[in-house]
Coordinates of C-alpha atoms and ligand atoms in Angstrom, one line a residue:
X18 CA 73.7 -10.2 -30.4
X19 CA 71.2 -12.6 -28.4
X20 CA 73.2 -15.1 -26.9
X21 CA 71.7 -18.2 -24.6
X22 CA 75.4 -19.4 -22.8
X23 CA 76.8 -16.1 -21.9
X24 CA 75.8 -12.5 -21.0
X25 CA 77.2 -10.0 -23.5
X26 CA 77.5 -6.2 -23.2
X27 CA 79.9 -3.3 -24.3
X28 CA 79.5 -0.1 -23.2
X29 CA 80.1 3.3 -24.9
X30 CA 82.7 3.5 -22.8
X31 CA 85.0 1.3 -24.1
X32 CA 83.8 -1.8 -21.6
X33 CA 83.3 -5.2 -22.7
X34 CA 81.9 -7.4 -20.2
X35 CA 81.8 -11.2 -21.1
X36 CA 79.7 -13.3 -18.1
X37 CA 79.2 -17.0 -18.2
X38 CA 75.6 -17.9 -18.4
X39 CA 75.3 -21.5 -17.6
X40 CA 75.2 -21.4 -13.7
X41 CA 73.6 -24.6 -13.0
X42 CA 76.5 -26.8 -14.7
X43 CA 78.7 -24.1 -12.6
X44 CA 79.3 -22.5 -16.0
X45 CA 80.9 -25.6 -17.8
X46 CA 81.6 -25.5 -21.3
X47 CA 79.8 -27.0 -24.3
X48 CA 80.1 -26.3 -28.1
X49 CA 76.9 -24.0 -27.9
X50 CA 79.5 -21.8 -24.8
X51 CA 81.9 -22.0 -26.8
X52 CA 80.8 -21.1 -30.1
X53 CA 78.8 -17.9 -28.3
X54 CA 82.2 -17.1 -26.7
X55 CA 83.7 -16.8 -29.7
X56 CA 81.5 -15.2 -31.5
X57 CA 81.4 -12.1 -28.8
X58 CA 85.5 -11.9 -28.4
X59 CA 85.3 -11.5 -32.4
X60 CA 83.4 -8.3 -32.2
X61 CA 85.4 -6.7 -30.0
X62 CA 87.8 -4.8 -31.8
X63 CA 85.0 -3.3 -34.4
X64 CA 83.2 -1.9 -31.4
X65 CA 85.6 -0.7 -29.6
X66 CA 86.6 -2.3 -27.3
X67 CA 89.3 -0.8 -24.6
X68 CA 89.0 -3.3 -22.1
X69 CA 87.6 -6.9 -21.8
X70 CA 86.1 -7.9 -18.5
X71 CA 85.6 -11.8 -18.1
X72 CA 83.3 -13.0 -15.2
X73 CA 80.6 -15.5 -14.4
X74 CA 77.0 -15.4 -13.1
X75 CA 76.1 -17.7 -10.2
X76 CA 78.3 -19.9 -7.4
X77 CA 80.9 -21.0 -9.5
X78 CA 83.2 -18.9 -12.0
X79 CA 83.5 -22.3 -14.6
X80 CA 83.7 -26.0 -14.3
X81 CA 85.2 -26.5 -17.6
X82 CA 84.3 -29.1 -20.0
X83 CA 80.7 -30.1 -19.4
X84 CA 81.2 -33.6 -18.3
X85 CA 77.7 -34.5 -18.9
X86 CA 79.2 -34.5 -22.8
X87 CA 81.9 -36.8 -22.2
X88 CA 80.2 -39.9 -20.5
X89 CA 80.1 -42.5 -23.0
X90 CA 79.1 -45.6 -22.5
X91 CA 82.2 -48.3 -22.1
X92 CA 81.4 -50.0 -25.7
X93 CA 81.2 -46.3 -27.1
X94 CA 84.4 -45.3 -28.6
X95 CA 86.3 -42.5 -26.7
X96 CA 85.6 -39.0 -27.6
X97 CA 88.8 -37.2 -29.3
X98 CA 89.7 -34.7 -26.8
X99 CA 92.8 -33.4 -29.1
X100 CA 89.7 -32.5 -31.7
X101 CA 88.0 -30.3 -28.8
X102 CA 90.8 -29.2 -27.6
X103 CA 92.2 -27.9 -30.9
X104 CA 88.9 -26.7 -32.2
X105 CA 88.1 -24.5 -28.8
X106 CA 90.2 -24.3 -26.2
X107 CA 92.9 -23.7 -28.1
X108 CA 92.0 -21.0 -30.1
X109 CA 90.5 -19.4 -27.3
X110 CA 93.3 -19.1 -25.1
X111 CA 95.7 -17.9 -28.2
X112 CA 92.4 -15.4 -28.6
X113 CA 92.5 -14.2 -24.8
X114 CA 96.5 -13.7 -24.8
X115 CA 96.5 -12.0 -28.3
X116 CA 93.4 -9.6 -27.5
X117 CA 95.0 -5.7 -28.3
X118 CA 93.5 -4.7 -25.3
X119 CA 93.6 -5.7 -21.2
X120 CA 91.4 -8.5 -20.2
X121 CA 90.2 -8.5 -16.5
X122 CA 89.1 -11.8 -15.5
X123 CA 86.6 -11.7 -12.0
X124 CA 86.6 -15.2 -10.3
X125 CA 83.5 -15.2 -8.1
X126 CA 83.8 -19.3 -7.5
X127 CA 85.4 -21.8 -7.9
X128 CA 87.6 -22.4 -10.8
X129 CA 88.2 -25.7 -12.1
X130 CA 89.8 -27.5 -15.1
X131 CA 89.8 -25.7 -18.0
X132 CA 88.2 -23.1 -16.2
X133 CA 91.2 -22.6 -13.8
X134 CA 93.4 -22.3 -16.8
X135 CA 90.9 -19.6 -19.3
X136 CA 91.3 -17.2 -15.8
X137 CA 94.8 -18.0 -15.8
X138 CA 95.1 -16.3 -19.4
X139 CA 93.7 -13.2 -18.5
X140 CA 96.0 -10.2 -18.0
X141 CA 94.9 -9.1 -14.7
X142 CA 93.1 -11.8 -12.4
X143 CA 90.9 -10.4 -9.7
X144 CA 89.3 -13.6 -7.3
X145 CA 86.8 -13.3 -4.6
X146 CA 88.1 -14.9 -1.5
X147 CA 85.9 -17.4 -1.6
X148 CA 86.8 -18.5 -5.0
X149 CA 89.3 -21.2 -5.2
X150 CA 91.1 -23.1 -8.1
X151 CA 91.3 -26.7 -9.5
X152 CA 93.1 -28.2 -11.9
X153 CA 91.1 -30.9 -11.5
X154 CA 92.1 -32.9 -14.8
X155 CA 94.1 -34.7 -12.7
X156 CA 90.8 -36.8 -11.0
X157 CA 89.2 -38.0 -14.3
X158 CA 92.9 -39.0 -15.6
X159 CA 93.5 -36.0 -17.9
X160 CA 96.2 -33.1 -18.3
X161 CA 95.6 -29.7 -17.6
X162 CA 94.8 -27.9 -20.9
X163 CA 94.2 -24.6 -21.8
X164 CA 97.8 -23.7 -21.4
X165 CA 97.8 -24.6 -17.9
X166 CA 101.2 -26.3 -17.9
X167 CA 102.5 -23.6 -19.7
X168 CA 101.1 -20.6 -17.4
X169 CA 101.5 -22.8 -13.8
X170 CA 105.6 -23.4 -13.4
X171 CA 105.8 -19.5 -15.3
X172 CA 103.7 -18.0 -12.6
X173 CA 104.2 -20.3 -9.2
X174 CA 107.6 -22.2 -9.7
X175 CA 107.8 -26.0 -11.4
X176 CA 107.3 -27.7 -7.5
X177 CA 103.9 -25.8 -6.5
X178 CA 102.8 -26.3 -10.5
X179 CA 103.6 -30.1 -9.9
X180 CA 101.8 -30.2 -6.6
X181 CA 98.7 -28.4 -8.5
X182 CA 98.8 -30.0 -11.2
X183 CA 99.1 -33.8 -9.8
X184 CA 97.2 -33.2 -6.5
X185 CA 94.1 -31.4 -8.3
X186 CA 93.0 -30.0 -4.6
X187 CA 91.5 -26.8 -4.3
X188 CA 93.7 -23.6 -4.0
X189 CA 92.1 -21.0 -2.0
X190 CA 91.7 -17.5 -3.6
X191 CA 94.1 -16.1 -0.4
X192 CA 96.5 -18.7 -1.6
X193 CA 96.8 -18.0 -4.8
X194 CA 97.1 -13.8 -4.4
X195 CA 100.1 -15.4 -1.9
X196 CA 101.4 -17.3 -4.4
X197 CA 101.7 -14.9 -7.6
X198 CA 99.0 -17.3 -9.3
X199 CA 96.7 -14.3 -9.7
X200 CA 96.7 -10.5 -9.1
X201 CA 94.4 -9.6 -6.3
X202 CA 91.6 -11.5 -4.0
X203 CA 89.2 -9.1 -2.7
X204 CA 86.1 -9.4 -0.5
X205 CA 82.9 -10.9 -2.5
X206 CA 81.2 -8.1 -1.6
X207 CA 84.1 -6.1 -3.4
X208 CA 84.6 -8.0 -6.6
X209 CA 82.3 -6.3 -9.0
X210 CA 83.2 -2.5 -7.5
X211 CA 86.7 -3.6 -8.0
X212 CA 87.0 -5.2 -11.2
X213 CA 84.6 -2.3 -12.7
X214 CA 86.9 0.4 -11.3
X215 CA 89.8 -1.5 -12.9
X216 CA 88.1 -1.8 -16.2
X217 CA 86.9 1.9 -16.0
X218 CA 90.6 3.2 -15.3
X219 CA 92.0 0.4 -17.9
X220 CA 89.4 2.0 -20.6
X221 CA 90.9 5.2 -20.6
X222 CA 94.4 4.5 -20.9
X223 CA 96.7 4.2 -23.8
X224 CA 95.1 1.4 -25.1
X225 CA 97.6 0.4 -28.0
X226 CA 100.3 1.0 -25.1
X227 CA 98.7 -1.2 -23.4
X228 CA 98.4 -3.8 -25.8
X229 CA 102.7 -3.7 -26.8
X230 CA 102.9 -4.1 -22.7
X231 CA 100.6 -7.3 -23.0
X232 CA 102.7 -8.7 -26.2
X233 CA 106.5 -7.8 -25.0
X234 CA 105.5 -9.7 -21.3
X235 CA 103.6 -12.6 -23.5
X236 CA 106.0 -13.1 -25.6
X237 CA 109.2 -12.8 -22.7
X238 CA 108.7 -16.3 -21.6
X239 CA 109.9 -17.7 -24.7
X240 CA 112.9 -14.9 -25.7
X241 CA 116.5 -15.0 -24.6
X242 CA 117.4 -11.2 -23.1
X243 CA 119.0 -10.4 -26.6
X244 CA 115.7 -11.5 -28.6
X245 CA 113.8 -9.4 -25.7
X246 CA 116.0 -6.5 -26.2
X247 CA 115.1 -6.5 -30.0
X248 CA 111.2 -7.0 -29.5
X249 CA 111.2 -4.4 -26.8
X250 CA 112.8 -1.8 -29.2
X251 CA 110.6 -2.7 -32.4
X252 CA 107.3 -2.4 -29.6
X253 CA 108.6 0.9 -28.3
X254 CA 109.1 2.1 -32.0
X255 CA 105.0 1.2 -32.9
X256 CA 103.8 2.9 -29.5
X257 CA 105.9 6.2 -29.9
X258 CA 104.2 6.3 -33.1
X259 CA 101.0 6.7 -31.4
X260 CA 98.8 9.5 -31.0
X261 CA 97.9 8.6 -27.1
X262 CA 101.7 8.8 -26.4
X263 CA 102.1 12.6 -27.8
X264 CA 99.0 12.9 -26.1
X265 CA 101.2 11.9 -22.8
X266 CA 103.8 13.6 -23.5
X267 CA 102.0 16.9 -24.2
X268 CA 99.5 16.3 -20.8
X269 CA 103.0 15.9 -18.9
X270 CA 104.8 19.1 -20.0
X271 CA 101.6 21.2 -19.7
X272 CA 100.9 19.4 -16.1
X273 CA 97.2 18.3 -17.7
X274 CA 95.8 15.2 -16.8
X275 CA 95.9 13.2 -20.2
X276 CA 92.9 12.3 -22.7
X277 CA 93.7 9.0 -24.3
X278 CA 92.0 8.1 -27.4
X279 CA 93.4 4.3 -27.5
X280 CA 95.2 5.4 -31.1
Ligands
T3D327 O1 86.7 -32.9 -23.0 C1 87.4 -32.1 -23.6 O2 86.9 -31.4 -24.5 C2 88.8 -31.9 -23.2 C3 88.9 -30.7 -22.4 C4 88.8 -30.7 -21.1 C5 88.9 -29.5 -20.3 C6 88.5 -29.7 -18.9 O3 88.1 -28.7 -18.3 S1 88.5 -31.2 -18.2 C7 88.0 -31.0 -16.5 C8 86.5 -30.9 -16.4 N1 86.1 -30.4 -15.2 C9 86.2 -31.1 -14.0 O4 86.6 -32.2 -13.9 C10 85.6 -30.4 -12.8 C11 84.3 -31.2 -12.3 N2 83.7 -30.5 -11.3 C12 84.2 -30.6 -10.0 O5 85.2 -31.1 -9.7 C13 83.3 -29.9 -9.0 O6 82.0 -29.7 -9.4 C14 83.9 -28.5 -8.6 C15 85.2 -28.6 -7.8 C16 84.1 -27.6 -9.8 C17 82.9 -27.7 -7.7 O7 82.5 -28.6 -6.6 P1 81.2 -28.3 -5.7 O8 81.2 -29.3 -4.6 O9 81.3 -26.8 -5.3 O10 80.0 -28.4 -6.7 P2 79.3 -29.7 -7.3 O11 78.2 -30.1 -6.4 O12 80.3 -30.7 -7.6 O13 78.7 -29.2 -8.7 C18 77.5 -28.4 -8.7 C19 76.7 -28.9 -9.9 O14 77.5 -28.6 -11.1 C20 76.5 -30.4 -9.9 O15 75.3 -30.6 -10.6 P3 74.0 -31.1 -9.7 O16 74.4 -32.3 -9.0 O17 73.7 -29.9 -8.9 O18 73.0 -31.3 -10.8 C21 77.6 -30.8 -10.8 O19 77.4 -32.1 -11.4 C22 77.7 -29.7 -11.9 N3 79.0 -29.7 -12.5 C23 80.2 -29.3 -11.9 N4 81.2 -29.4 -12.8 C24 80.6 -29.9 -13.9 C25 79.3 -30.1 -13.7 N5 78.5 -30.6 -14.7 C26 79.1 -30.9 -15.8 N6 80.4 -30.7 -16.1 C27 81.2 -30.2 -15.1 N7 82.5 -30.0 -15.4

């Protein structure tokens, strides 16, 4: 696939890796971003795919919307933002959180807008420290999107979401690790080693196990324990169905180390 917005690769080994390609807008989005980026996620699954891992080329990780697309002049009619939003950010968040697979998102800048909120909907979030996040809708009179009010008072408590949300100031990579807002910050000279060595570990795992842990913790925010109880009972049924967990059990008893074929 040639693509001009984003870098593209997946390995033999089960690795996807998806980088943003538009470093001089600090990766913003525009249609052309977004179409590419959807395009990619959609092959996924017929490759192969184990493991997604989401990143960015240059200073920033991604700005968001590409403003330069919104500034219309005063007599111009306002652009419908509930058009792009359902049209693309939408469908790629619900894309992101219902991937069958782990997605590994490396923040190696700043984060801001819808940019903050894409990271946020990947499974494990790995940040340099001198990344930060924005939700800087709040400064051009917007709301965060992209399921940011949805993930923020989930993952950091309704004040600090508020704060975020309203205040729009940067939060520091440190910060956020502190704050449950993402997994790990690491050194930028560590973020590539690390996110790699998580995606290489994450590729040979039970990837279908994987994929009922991602939808039973997706879907808890929303269930009462009893409806919990009943998905977490149907998911263990599909993965004991699966070859990689007789594969687990047999590499236990016969103290093996395991060879998961992600079926
Ligand atoms: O519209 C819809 O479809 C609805 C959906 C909306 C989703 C959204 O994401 S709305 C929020 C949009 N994003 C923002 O408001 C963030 C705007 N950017 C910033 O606040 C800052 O650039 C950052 C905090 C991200 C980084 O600041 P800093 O000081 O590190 O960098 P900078 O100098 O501001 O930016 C560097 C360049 O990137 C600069 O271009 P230049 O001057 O070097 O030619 C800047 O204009 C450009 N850039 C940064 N963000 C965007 C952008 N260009 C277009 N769109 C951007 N979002």
């Amino acid at each position: 696939m040639d693509f001009e917005t984003i870098e593209f690769r997946q390995d033999a080994n089960g690795i996807a890796t998806l980088a943003f390609n538009r470093p001089d807008r600090l990766n913003s989005f525009n249609e052309q971003m977004h179409r590419e980026v959807r395009e990619a996620l959609s092959s996924l699954q017929q490759n192969g795919a184990r493991v997604l891992l989401l990143t960015a080329n240059g200073r920033g990780f991604c700005a968001g919307q590409d403003l330069s697309d919104r500034n219309v002049a005063p007599s111009d009619d306002a652009p419908d933002l509930g058009y792009s939003i359902e049209t693309f950010y939408n469908p790629l968040i619900r894309t992101l959180s219902a991937l069958p697979m782990p997605v590994i998102c490396a923040v190696n800048g700043v984060a801001a807008g819808a940019g903050a909120n894409i990271a946020l909907a990947c499974d494990l979030v790995i940040a340099a420290r001198s990344a930060s996040f924005t939700q800087a809708f709040a400064k051009i009179g917007l709301v965060p999107d992209s399921g940011g009010t949805w993930q923020l008072p989930r993952l950091v408590g309704m004040a600090r979401a508020k704060g975020l949300a309203m205040l729009a100031d940067k939060l520091s990579a440190e910060q956020a690790e502190q704050w449950g807002l993402i997994w790990r910050c690491v050194d930028d000279s560590a973020l590539m080693d690390t996110a790699n060595q998580l995606a290489e570990h994450l590729a040979v795992q039970p990837t279908q196990g994987l994929a009922l842990i991602k939808q039973a913790l997706n879907a808890s925010a929303a269930n009462s324990l009893d409806e919990q109880l009943d998905l977490e009972r149907d998911l263990q049924r599909q993965a004991g169905r699966t070859e990689d967990y007789k594969e687990g059990v047999s590499a236990f008893m016969e103290k093996r180390t395991p060879a998961f074929k992600g079926r």
